Amino acid sequence: MSFSYNTKVELCKVVHESNCCAVAECYGMLLYGNTFNIREIRIVTGNKVLGKRIVDTFLYAFRTSFDIMPDEEEDGKQAYIIIDDGKINHIFDAFGYSKENLLAHSINLAVLEDECCIKSFIRGAFLAGGAVTDPIKSYHLELVTDYYNVSRQMYSLLLEIEFSPKETSRSGNYVVYFKQSAAIEDFLTFIGAPIHAMELMSAKIEKDVRNTVNRKVNCDTANVTKMVDAASEQIEKIEKIINAGAFERMPEKLRKAAELRVEYPELSIKELAEISIPPVTKSCMNHRMRRLAEIALNL
């Protein structure tokens, strides 16, 4: 199962603190679900654990059952539908809606007076219209609704409780989203999924460690390649000096440096300086290699 699927399974284990929290969660599900109008309520999900949560929460919040239930044996997307006028009226009344005057959905903040209800509302919105990517791949969490006003008000609500979301529109839907791993961790913890918030944090740490190791390996590889290329060039110049018969005419210190370079092509300048007899500084060995290069160039 996906990271998003499993996150919703964890959220389905959250126990409602009171009836008002169950009502608030249903409110989020409806505004971020598939259909919520005067003729029909429809919530669609492919998550059977979430399906049970939907049924149980509506029963607790409104003492209301769904008129059309999916076949439990079937897999894939399943729809939970209410078409009874009396049930729809009862649900509309709970949110202060009037079927006669409803032009466009918006969030009735009176339903969300307490912090526990705000958490429940946002949890319901995520359960019905949210998704979060696997943190191993990328960091992205979003809430998607058909209703412009609802999305704008959700954005403002999240700002009020000190989140910093972004918003956009996509294929006729309205999206509030997060791209920062820390913000997603805090969001998941807030709505009741601390285990998956920790998984996201662990994945981020693992990714950061892996990237650091890769950068170090790449840096070390580049340094080794650079050192090997430099050593090869130095040996090539020393061989030119030898072939020209000029080696014996050089000062003894330069001859010793050249012999060390040819004998130990794998060592760095610093390492050559350390094994020199007597030992010299890295700067001194560098100077001798430059002198050898100049001699070869003059030849």
PDB file of C-alpha atoms in Angstrom:
ATOM      1  CA  MET A   1       0.000   0.000   0.000  1.00  0.00           C
ATOM      2  CA  SER A   2       1.099   3.591  -0.584  1.00  0.00           C
ATOM      3  CA  PHE A   3       2.382   5.981   2.065  1.00  0.00           C
ATOM      4  CA  SER A   4      -0.768   8.079   1.611  1.00  0.00           C
ATOM      5  CA  TYR A   5      -3.033   5.027   2.038  1.00  0.00           C
ATOM      6  CA  ASN A   6      -1.260   3.937   5.213  1.00  0.00           C
ATOM      7  CA  THR A   7      -1.333   7.472   6.617  1.00  0.00           C
ATOM      8  CA  LYS A   8      -5.115   7.479   6.257  1.00  0.00           C
ATOM      9  CA  VAL A   9      -5.297   4.078   7.952  1.00  0.00           C
ATOM     10  CA  GLU A  10      -3.458   5.582  10.927  1.00  0.00           C
ATOM     11  CA  LEU A  11      -5.844   8.559  10.976  1.00  0.00           C
ATOM     12  CA  CYS A  12      -8.800   6.188  11.017  1.00  0.00           C
ATOM     13  CA  LYS A  13      -7.643   4.978  14.440  1.00  0.00           C
ATOM     14  CA  VAL A  14      -8.063   8.420  16.035  1.00  0.00           C
ATOM     15  CA  VAL A  15     -10.847   8.375  18.631  1.00  0.00           C
ATOM     16  CA  HIS A  16     -13.279  11.318  18.548  1.00  0.00           C
ATOM     17  CA  GLU A  17     -13.117  13.380  21.717  1.00  0.00           C
ATOM     18  CA  SER A  18     -16.826  14.207  21.484  1.00  0.00           C
ATOM     19  CA  ASN A  19     -19.800  14.277  19.151  1.00  0.00           C
ATOM     20  CA  CYS A  20     -18.878  17.762  17.916  1.00  0.00           C
ATOM     21  CA  CYS A  21     -15.519  16.400  16.689  1.00  0.00           C
ATOM     22  CA  ALA A  22     -17.282  13.645  14.735  1.00  0.00           C
ATOM     23  CA  VAL A  23     -19.560  16.285  13.171  1.00  0.00           C
ATOM     24  CA  ALA A  24     -16.518  18.403  12.257  1.00  0.00           C
ATOM     25  CA  GLU A  25     -14.744  15.423  10.681  1.00  0.00           C
ATOM     26  CA  CYS A  26     -17.829  14.630   8.599  1.00  0.00           C
ATOM     27  CA  TYR A  27     -17.936  18.284   7.566  1.00  0.00           C
ATOM     28  CA  GLY A  28     -14.375  18.053   6.233  1.00  0.00           C
ATOM     29  CA  MET A  29     -15.182  14.799   4.426  1.00  0.00           C
ATOM     30  CA  LEU A  30     -18.227  16.336   2.758  1.00  0.00           C
ATOM     31  CA  LEU A  31     -16.532  19.550   1.608  1.00  0.00           C
ATOM     32  CA  TYR A  32     -13.560  17.575   0.273  1.00  0.00           C
ATOM     33  CA  GLY A  33     -15.531  14.538  -0.901  1.00  0.00           C
ATOM     34  CA  ASN A  34     -17.108  13.832  -4.255  1.00  0.00           C
ATOM     35  CA  THR A  35     -20.701  15.129  -4.050  1.00  0.00           C
ATOM     36  CA  PHE A  36     -22.410  17.313  -1.455  1.00  0.00           C
ATOM     37  CA  ASN A  37     -25.616  18.947  -2.690  1.00  0.00           C
ATOM     38  CA  ILE A  38     -29.342  19.068  -1.970  1.00  0.00           C
ATOM     39  CA  ARG A  39     -30.000  15.891  -3.960  1.00  0.00           C
ATOM     40  CA  GLU A  40     -27.111  13.626  -3.021  1.00  0.00           C
ATOM     41  CA  ILE A  41     -24.184  13.059  -0.700  1.00  0.00           C
ATOM     42  CA  ARG A  42     -21.479  10.817  -2.104  1.00  0.00           C
ATOM     43  CA  ILE A  43     -18.013   9.968  -0.756  1.00  0.00           C
ATOM     44  CA  VAL A  44     -15.800   7.672  -2.829  1.00  0.00           C
ATOM     45  CA  THR A  45     -12.694   5.866  -1.600  1.00  0.00           C
ATOM     46  CA  GLY A  46     -10.606   2.821  -2.449  1.00  0.00           C
ATOM     47  CA  ASN A  47      -9.519   2.464   1.176  1.00  0.00           C
ATOM     48  CA  LYS A  48     -11.751  -0.034   2.993  1.00  0.00           C
ATOM     49  CA  VAL A  49     -10.499   1.047   6.413  1.00  0.00           C
ATOM     50  CA  LEU A  50     -11.497   4.600   5.551  1.00  0.00           C
ATOM     51  CA  GLY A  51     -14.832   3.319   4.255  1.00  0.00           C
ATOM     52  CA  LYS A  52     -15.610   1.855   7.677  1.00  0.00           C
ATOM     53  CA  ARG A  53     -14.489   5.112   9.309  1.00  0.00           C
ATOM     54  CA  ILE A  54     -16.914   7.067   7.104  1.00  0.00           C
ATOM     55  CA  VAL A  55     -19.864   4.828   8.026  1.00  0.00           C
ATOM     56  CA  ASP A  56     -19.065   4.823  11.751  1.00  0.00           C
ATOM     57  CA  THR A  57     -18.422   8.566  11.942  1.00  0.00           C
ATOM     58  CA  PHE A  58     -21.660   9.532  10.162  1.00  0.00           C
ATOM     59  CA  LEU A  59     -23.576   7.169  12.415  1.00  0.00           C
ATOM     60  CA  TYR A  60     -22.010   8.693  15.532  1.00  0.00           C
ATOM     61  CA  ALA A  61     -22.315  12.309  14.352  1.00  0.00           C
ATOM     62  CA  PHE A  62     -25.839  12.264  12.878  1.00  0.00           C
ATOM     63  CA  ARG A  63     -27.321   8.876  13.845  1.00  0.00           C
ATOM     64  CA  THR A  64     -27.526   8.480  10.081  1.00  0.00           C
ATOM     65  CA  SER A  65     -26.713   5.521   7.849  1.00  0.00           C
ATOM     66  CA  PHE A  66     -25.876   5.554   4.149  1.00  0.00           C
ATOM     67  CA  ASP A  67     -28.654   4.647   1.706  1.00  0.00           C
ATOM     68  CA  ILE A  68     -26.330   2.937  -0.757  1.00  0.00           C
ATOM     69  CA  MET A  69     -23.344   0.961   0.474  1.00  0.00           C
ATOM     70  CA  PRO A  70     -20.660  -0.765  -1.610  1.00  0.00           C
ATOM     71  CA  ASP A  71     -20.256  -4.521  -1.796  1.00  0.00           C
ATOM     72  CA  GLU A  72     -17.634  -5.416   0.813  1.00  0.00           C
ATOM     73  CA  GLU A  73     -16.270  -8.152  -1.454  1.00  0.00           C
ATOM     74  CA  GLU A  74     -15.464  -5.717  -4.259  1.00  0.00           C
ATOM     75  CA  ASP A  75     -12.086  -4.032  -4.599  1.00  0.00           C
ATOM     76  CA  GLY A  76     -11.247  -0.653  -6.079  1.00  0.00           C
ATOM     77  CA  LYS A  77     -13.156   2.597  -5.672  1.00  0.00           C
ATOM     78  CA  GLN A  78     -16.294   2.337  -3.547  1.00  0.00           C
ATOM     79  CA  ALA A  79     -19.085   4.884  -3.118  1.00  0.00           C
ATOM     80  CA  TYR A  80     -21.007   5.691   0.062  1.00  0.00           C
ATOM     81  CA  ILE A  81     -24.228   7.491  -0.891  1.00  0.00           C
ATOM     82  CA  ILE A  82     -27.118   9.274   0.847  1.00  0.00           C
ATOM     83  CA  ILE A  83     -30.130  10.293  -1.258  1.00  0.00           C
ATOM     84  CA  ASP A  84     -32.888  10.426   1.376  1.00  0.00           C
ATOM     85  CA  ASP A  85     -34.212  14.012   1.686  1.00  0.00           C
ATOM     86  CA  GLY A  86     -34.717  13.752   5.426  1.00  0.00           C
ATOM     87  CA  LYS A  87     -31.147  12.619   6.053  1.00  0.00           C
ATOM     88  CA  ILE A  88     -29.707  15.311   3.774  1.00  0.00           C
ATOM     89  CA  ASN A  89     -31.825  17.973   5.518  1.00  0.00           C
ATOM     90  CA  HIS A  90     -30.602  16.774   8.904  1.00  0.00           C
ATOM     91  CA  ILE A  91     -26.961  16.985   7.802  1.00  0.00           C
ATOM     92  CA  PHE A  92     -27.445  20.392   6.205  1.00  0.00           C
ATOM     93  CA  ASP A  93     -29.016  21.701   9.414  1.00  0.00           C
ATOM     94  CA  ALA A  94     -26.010  20.515  11.433  1.00  0.00           C
ATOM     95  CA  PHE A  95     -23.773  22.799   9.390  1.00  0.00           C
ATOM     96  CA  GLY A  96     -26.169  25.778   9.340  1.00  0.00           C
ATOM     97  CA  TYR A  97     -26.941  25.317   5.669  1.00  0.00           C
ATOM     98  CA  SER A  98     -30.257  26.039   3.994  1.00  0.00           C
ATOM     99  CA  LYS A  99     -31.109  23.835   1.021  1.00  0.00           C
ATOM    100  CA  GLU A 100     -33.250  26.616  -0.427  1.00  0.00           C
ATOM    101  CA  ASN A 101     -30.616  29.360  -0.230  1.00  0.00           C
ATOM    102  CA  LEU A 102     -27.400  27.406  -0.814  1.00  0.00           C
ATOM    103  CA  LEU A 103     -25.591  28.951  -3.784  1.00  0.00           C
ATOM    104  CA  ALA A 104     -22.017  27.872  -3.089  1.00  0.00           C
ATOM    105  CA  HIS A 105     -20.372  25.917  -0.315  1.00  0.00           C
ATOM    106  CA  SER A 106     -18.243  27.715   2.243  1.00  0.00           C
ATOM    107  CA  ILE A 107     -16.886  26.741   5.657  1.00  0.00           C
ATOM    108  CA  ASN A 108     -19.184  27.656   8.530  1.00  0.00           C
ATOM    109  CA  LEU A 109     -16.594  28.484  11.186  1.00  0.00           C
ATOM    110  CA  ALA A 110     -19.255  28.273  13.902  1.00  0.00           C
ATOM    111  CA  VAL A 111     -18.979  24.496  13.545  1.00  0.00           C
ATOM    112  CA  LEU A 112     -15.252  24.765  14.350  1.00  0.00           C
ATOM    113  CA  GLU A 113     -15.233  26.717  17.591  1.00  0.00           C
ATOM    114  CA  ASP A 114     -12.827  24.435  19.500  1.00  0.00           C
ATOM    115  CA  GLU A 115      -9.316  23.330  18.526  1.00  0.00           C
ATOM    116  CA  CYS A 116     -10.337  19.663  18.684  1.00  0.00           C
ATOM    117  CA  CYS A 117     -13.025  20.371  16.074  1.00  0.00           C
ATOM    118  CA  ILE A 118     -10.566  22.220  13.834  1.00  0.00           C
ATOM    119  CA  LYS A 119      -8.251  19.195  13.959  1.00  0.00           C
ATOM    120  CA  SER A 120     -11.152  16.879  13.199  1.00  0.00           C
ATOM    121  CA  PHE A 121     -12.357  19.044  10.308  1.00  0.00           C
ATOM    122  CA  ILE A 122      -8.909  19.164   8.678  1.00  0.00           C
ATOM    123  CA  ARG A 123      -8.494  15.421   9.298  1.00  0.00           C
ATOM    124  CA  GLY A 124     -11.793  14.770   7.514  1.00  0.00           C
ATOM    125  CA  ALA A 125     -10.713  16.994   4.620  1.00  0.00           C
ATOM    126  CA  PHE A 126      -7.466  15.045   4.276  1.00  0.00           C
ATOM    127  CA  LEU A 127      -9.201  11.663   4.547  1.00  0.00           C
ATOM    128  CA  ALA A 128     -11.643  12.518   1.748  1.00  0.00           C
ATOM    129  CA  GLY A 129      -9.636  14.830  -0.503  1.00  0.00           C
ATOM    130  CA  GLY A 130      -6.037  14.664   0.596  1.00  0.00           C
ATOM    131  CA  ALA A 131      -2.889  12.871  -0.456  1.00  0.00           C
ATOM    132  CA  VAL A 132       0.747  12.753   0.621  1.00  0.00           C
ATOM    133  CA  THR A 133       3.599  11.418  -1.474  1.00  0.00           C
ATOM    134  CA  ASP A 134       6.104   8.818  -0.341  1.00  0.00           C
ATOM    135  CA  PRO A 135       8.875  10.883   1.316  1.00  0.00           C
ATOM    136  CA  ILE A 136      11.522   8.633  -0.224  1.00  0.00           C
ATOM    137  CA  LYS A 137      10.541  10.133  -3.594  1.00  0.00           C
ATOM    138  CA  SER A 138       9.517  13.711  -2.762  1.00  0.00           C
ATOM    139  CA  TYR A 139       7.764  15.949  -0.246  1.00  0.00           C
ATOM    140  CA  HIS A 140       4.219  16.923  -1.165  1.00  0.00           C
ATOM    141  CA  LEU A 141       0.912  16.977   0.715  1.00  0.00           C
ATOM    142  CA  GLU A 142      -2.292  18.409  -0.703  1.00  0.00           C
ATOM    143  CA  LEU A 143      -5.976  18.951  -0.004  1.00  0.00           C
ATOM    144  CA  VAL A 144      -8.189  19.055  -3.109  1.00  0.00           C
ATOM    145  CA  THR A 145     -11.786  20.290  -3.330  1.00  0.00           C
ATOM    146  CA  ASP A 146     -14.287  21.293  -6.021  1.00  0.00           C
ATOM    147  CA  TYR A 147     -15.264  24.420  -4.098  1.00  0.00           C
ATOM    148  CA  TYR A 148     -13.292  27.640  -4.545  1.00  0.00           C
ATOM    149  CA  ASN A 149     -14.582  29.328  -1.376  1.00  0.00           C
ATOM    150  CA  VAL A 150     -13.839  26.249   0.701  1.00  0.00           C
ATOM    151  CA  SER A 151     -10.249  26.085  -0.563  1.00  0.00           C
ATOM    152  CA  ARG A 152      -9.665  29.780   0.102  1.00  0.00           C
ATOM    153  CA  GLN A 153     -11.103  29.480   3.614  1.00  0.00           C
ATOM    154  CA  MET A 154      -9.071  26.331   4.315  1.00  0.00           C
ATOM    155  CA  TYR A 155      -5.966  28.275   3.291  1.00  0.00           C
ATOM    156  CA  SER A 156      -6.876  31.074   5.722  1.00  0.00           C
ATOM    157  CA  LEU A 157      -7.717  28.595   8.485  1.00  0.00           C
ATOM    158  CA  LEU A 158      -4.320  26.911   8.146  1.00  0.00           C
ATOM    159  CA  LEU A 159      -2.609  30.305   8.295  1.00  0.00           C
ATOM    160  CA  GLU A 160      -4.501  31.108  11.497  1.00  0.00           C
ATOM    161  CA  ILE A 161      -3.181  27.964  13.189  1.00  0.00           C
ATOM    162  CA  GLU A 162       0.368  28.850  12.105  1.00  0.00           C
ATOM    163  CA  PHE A 163       0.832  26.694   9.024  1.00  0.00           C
ATOM    164  CA  SER A 164       2.199  28.188   5.801  1.00  0.00           C
ATOM    165  CA  PRO A 165       0.513  26.405   2.888  1.00  0.00           C
ATOM    166  CA  LYS A 166       0.481  27.327  -0.777  1.00  0.00           C
ATOM    167  CA  GLU A 167      -2.492  27.203  -3.120  1.00  0.00           C
ATOM    168  CA  THR A 168      -3.202  26.567  -6.771  1.00  0.00           C
ATOM    169  CA  SER A 169      -5.887  25.230  -9.102  1.00  0.00           C
ATOM    170  CA  ARG A 170      -5.715  22.085 -11.198  1.00  0.00           C
ATOM    171  CA  SER A 171      -8.206  20.630 -13.699  1.00  0.00           C
ATOM    172  CA  GLY A 172     -11.110  22.629 -12.271  1.00  0.00           C
ATOM    173  CA  ASN A 173     -10.223  21.735  -8.660  1.00  0.00           C
ATOM    174  CA  TYR A 174      -8.716  23.931  -5.953  1.00  0.00           C
ATOM    175  CA  VAL A 175      -5.626  22.795  -4.101  1.00  0.00           C
ATOM    176  CA  VAL A 176      -3.969  23.784  -0.832  1.00  0.00           C
ATOM    177  CA  TYR A 177      -0.586  22.110  -0.486  1.00  0.00           C
ATOM    178  CA  PHE A 178       2.748  21.835   1.341  1.00  0.00           C
ATOM    179  CA  LYS A 179       6.174  21.140  -0.177  1.00  0.00           C
ATOM    180  CA  GLN A 180       8.422  21.385   2.896  1.00  0.00           C
ATOM    181  CA  SER A 181       9.073  18.184   4.824  1.00  0.00           C
ATOM    182  CA  ALA A 182       8.938  19.934   8.224  1.00  0.00           C
ATOM    183  CA  ALA A 183       5.540  21.475   7.422  1.00  0.00           C
ATOM    184  CA  ILE A 184       4.168  18.086   6.333  1.00  0.00           C
ATOM    185  CA  GLU A 185       5.497  16.465   9.522  1.00  0.00           C
ATOM    186  CA  ASP A 186       3.772  19.128  11.638  1.00  0.00           C
ATOM    187  CA  PHE A 187       0.543  18.835   9.640  1.00  0.00           C
ATOM    188  CA  LEU A 188       0.360  15.039  10.001  1.00  0.00           C
ATOM    189  CA  THR A 189       1.099  15.271  13.718  1.00  0.00           C
ATOM    190  CA  PHE A 190      -1.593  17.940  14.134  1.00  0.00           C
ATOM    191  CA  ILE A 191      -4.348  15.882  12.510  1.00  0.00           C
ATOM    192  CA  GLY A 192      -3.422  12.673  14.342  1.00  0.00           C
ATOM    193  CA  ALA A 193      -0.812  10.743  12.322  1.00  0.00           C
ATOM    194  CA  PRO A 194       2.395  11.056  14.399  1.00  0.00           C
ATOM    195  CA  ILE A 195       3.713   7.631  13.331  1.00  0.00           C
ATOM    196  CA  HIS A 196       3.781   8.586   9.665  1.00  0.00           C
ATOM    197  CA  ALA A 197       5.129  12.023  10.577  1.00  0.00           C
ATOM    198  CA  MET A 198       8.059  10.193  12.207  1.00  0.00           C
ATOM    199  CA  GLU A 199       8.440   7.958   9.151  1.00  0.00           C
ATOM    200  CA  LEU A 200       8.656  11.054   6.995  1.00  0.00           C
ATOM    201  CA  MET A 201      11.259  12.542   9.340  1.00  0.00           C
ATOM    202  CA  SER A 202      13.292   9.309   9.295  1.00  0.00           C
ATOM    203  CA  ALA A 203      13.137   9.153   5.499  1.00  0.00           C
ATOM    204  CA  LYS A 204      14.364  12.749   5.315  1.00  0.00           C
ATOM    205  CA  ILE A 205      17.281  12.016   7.658  1.00  0.00           C
ATOM    206  CA  GLU A 206      18.180   8.899   5.658  1.00  0.00           C
ATOM    207  CA  LYS A 207      17.995  10.846   2.403  1.00  0.00           C
ATOM    208  CA  ASP A 208      20.149  13.655   3.811  1.00  0.00           C
ATOM    209  CA  VAL A 209      22.754  11.154   5.058  1.00  0.00           C
ATOM    210  CA  ARG A 210      22.782   9.376   1.700  1.00  0.00           C
ATOM    211  CA  ASN A 211      23.199  12.679  -0.150  1.00  0.00           C
ATOM    212  CA  THR A 212      26.023  13.707   2.169  1.00  0.00           C
ATOM    213  CA  VAL A 213      27.809  10.384   1.629  1.00  0.00           C
ATOM    214  CA  ASN A 214      27.318  10.647  -2.139  1.00  0.00           C
ATOM    215  CA  ARG A 215      28.709  14.178  -2.178  1.00  0.00           C
ATOM    216  CA  LYS A 216      31.733  13.073  -0.148  1.00  0.00           C
ATOM    217  CA  VAL A 217      32.319  10.044  -2.386  1.00  0.00           C
ATOM    218  CA  ASN A 218      32.027  12.203  -5.500  1.00  0.00           C
ATOM    219  CA  CYS A 219      34.383  14.767  -3.987  1.00  0.00           C
ATOM    220  CA  ASP A 220      36.902  12.084  -2.980  1.00  0.00           C
ATOM    221  CA  THR A 221      36.666  10.492  -6.423  1.00  0.00           C
ATOM    222  CA  ALA A 222      37.274  13.847  -8.073  1.00  0.00           C
ATOM    223  CA  ASN A 223      40.254  14.500  -5.823  1.00  0.00           C
ATOM    224  CA  VAL A 224      41.752  11.068  -6.544  1.00  0.00           C
ATOM    225  CA  THR A 225      41.261  11.557 -10.279  1.00  0.00           C
ATOM    226  CA  LYS A 226      42.889  14.973 -10.077  1.00  0.00           C
ATOM    227  CA  MET A 227      45.831  13.552  -8.092  1.00  0.00           C
ATOM    228  CA  VAL A 228      46.320  10.636 -10.523  1.00  0.00           C
ATOM    229  CA  ASP A 229      46.255  12.984 -13.514  1.00  0.00           C
ATOM    230  CA  ALA A 230      48.792  15.294 -11.872  1.00  0.00           C
ATOM    231  CA  ALA A 231      51.085  12.378 -10.954  1.00  0.00           C
ATOM    232  CA  SER A 232      50.909  11.004 -14.509  1.00  0.00           C
ATOM    233  CA  GLU A 233      51.831  14.404 -15.929  1.00  0.00           C
ATOM    234  CA  GLN A 234      54.756  14.748 -13.517  1.00  0.00           C
ATOM    235  CA  ILE A 235      56.080  11.269 -14.358  1.00  0.00           C
ATOM    236  CA  GLU A 236      55.791  12.058 -18.062  1.00  0.00           C
ATOM    237  CA  LYS A 237      57.975  15.153 -17.587  1.00  0.00           C
ATOM    238  CA  ILE A 238      60.524  13.231 -15.508  1.00  0.00           C
ATOM    239  CA  GLU A 239      60.765  10.582 -18.253  1.00  0.00           C
ATOM    240  CA  LYS A 240      61.374  13.355 -20.770  1.00  0.00           C
ATOM    241  CA  ILE A 241      64.259  14.627 -18.648  1.00  0.00           C
ATOM    242  CA  ILE A 242      65.728  11.110 -18.356  1.00  0.00           C
ATOM    243  CA  ASN A 243      65.398  10.429 -22.095  1.00  0.00           C
ATOM    244  CA  ALA A 244      67.130  13.710 -22.846  1.00  0.00           C
ATOM    245  CA  GLY A 245      70.098  12.656 -20.678  1.00  0.00           C
ATOM    246  CA  ALA A 246      69.627  15.639 -18.355  1.00  0.00           C
ATOM    247  CA  PHE A 247      68.686  13.722 -15.222  1.00  0.00           C
ATOM    248  CA  GLU A 248      72.212  13.333 -13.804  1.00  0.00           C
ATOM    249  CA  ARG A 249      72.982  17.011 -14.292  1.00  0.00           C
ATOM    250  CA  MET A 250      70.122  18.069 -11.977  1.00  0.00           C
ATOM    251  CA  PRO A 251      70.695  18.937  -8.282  1.00  0.00           C
ATOM    252  CA  GLU A 252      70.499  15.956  -5.937  1.00  0.00           C
ATOM    253  CA  LYS A 253      67.311  17.205  -4.219  1.00  0.00           C
ATOM    254  CA  LEU A 254      65.479  17.323  -7.548  1.00  0.00           C
ATOM    255  CA  ARG A 255      66.745  13.861  -8.498  1.00  0.00           C
ATOM    256  CA  LYS A 256      65.505  12.443  -5.171  1.00  0.00           C
ATOM    257  CA  ALA A 257      62.093  14.072  -5.659  1.00  0.00           C
ATOM    258  CA  ALA A 258      61.865  12.679  -9.204  1.00  0.00           C
ATOM    259  CA  GLU A 259      62.821   9.175  -8.051  1.00  0.00           C
ATOM    260  CA  LEU A 260      60.125   9.254  -5.335  1.00  0.00           C
ATOM    261  CA  ARG A 261      57.528  10.416  -7.839  1.00  0.00           C
ATOM    262  CA  VAL A 262      58.321   7.576 -10.266  1.00  0.00           C
ATOM    263  CA  GLU A 263      58.514   4.964  -7.493  1.00  0.00           C
ATOM    264  CA  TYR A 264      55.251   6.018  -5.804  1.00  0.00           C
ATOM    265  CA  PRO A 265      52.871   7.281  -8.519  1.00  0.00           C
ATOM    266  CA  GLU A 266      49.834   6.634  -6.288  1.00  0.00           C
ATOM    267  CA  LEU A 267      50.933   9.002  -3.484  1.00  0.00           C
ATOM    268  CA  SER A 268      49.900  12.616  -3.091  1.00  0.00           C
ATOM    269  CA  ILE A 269      52.409  15.472  -2.918  1.00  0.00           C
ATOM    270  CA  LYS A 270      51.878  15.607   0.852  1.00  0.00           C
ATOM    271  CA  GLU A 271      52.625  11.892   1.195  1.00  0.00           C
ATOM    272  CA  LEU A 272      55.732  12.186  -0.996  1.00  0.00           C
ATOM    273  CA  ALA A 273      56.954  15.021   1.228  1.00  0.00           C
ATOM    274  CA  GLU A 274      56.474  12.882   4.334  1.00  0.00           C
ATOM    275  CA  ILE A 275      58.488   9.886   3.023  1.00  0.00           C
ATOM    276  CA  SER A 276      61.293  12.042   1.651  1.00  0.00           C
ATOM    277  CA  ILE A 277      64.672  11.655   3.423  1.00  0.00           C
ATOM    278  CA  PRO A 278      64.851  13.921   5.209  1.00  0.00           C
ATOM    279  CA  PRO A 279      61.101  14.773   5.286  1.00  0.00           C
ATOM    280  CA  VAL A 280      60.144  18.086   3.706  1.00  0.00           C
ATOM    281  CA  THR A 281      57.038  20.222   3.656  1.00  0.00           C
ATOM    282  CA  LYS A 282      54.264  19.841   1.117  1.00  0.00           C
ATOM    283  CA  SER A 283      55.138  23.307  -0.186  1.00  0.00           C
ATOM    284  CA  CYS A 284      58.767  22.274  -0.670  1.00  0.00           C
ATOM    285  CA  MET A 285      57.814  19.101  -2.589  1.00  0.00           C
ATOM    286  CA  ASN A 286      55.407  21.120  -4.734  1.00  0.00           C
ATOM    287  CA  HIS A 287      58.214  23.542  -5.550  1.00  0.00           C
ATOM    288  CA  ARG A 288      60.490  20.661  -6.632  1.00  0.00           C
ATOM    289  CA  MET A 289      57.807  19.241  -8.910  1.00  0.00           C
ATOM    290  CA  ARG A 290      57.361  22.673 -10.516  1.00  0.00           C
ATOM    291  CA  ARG A 291      61.136  22.886 -11.045  1.00  0.00           C
ATOM    292  CA  LEU A 292      61.096  19.501 -12.754  1.00  0.00           C
ATOM    293  CA  ALA A 293      58.279  20.689 -14.999  1.00  0.00           C
ATOM    294  CA  GLU A 294      60.228  23.813 -15.934  1.00  0.00           C
ATOM    295  CA  ILE A 295      63.333  21.742 -16.787  1.00  0.00           C
ATOM    296  CA  ALA A 296      61.248  19.433 -18.990  1.00  0.00           C
ATOM    297  CA  LEU A 297      59.661  22.443 -20.698  1.00  0.00           C
ATOM    298  CA  ASN A 298      63.057  23.991 -21.446  1.00  0.00           C
ATOM    299  CA  LEU A 299      64.247  20.757 -22.963  1.00  0.00           C
TER     300      LEU A 299
END
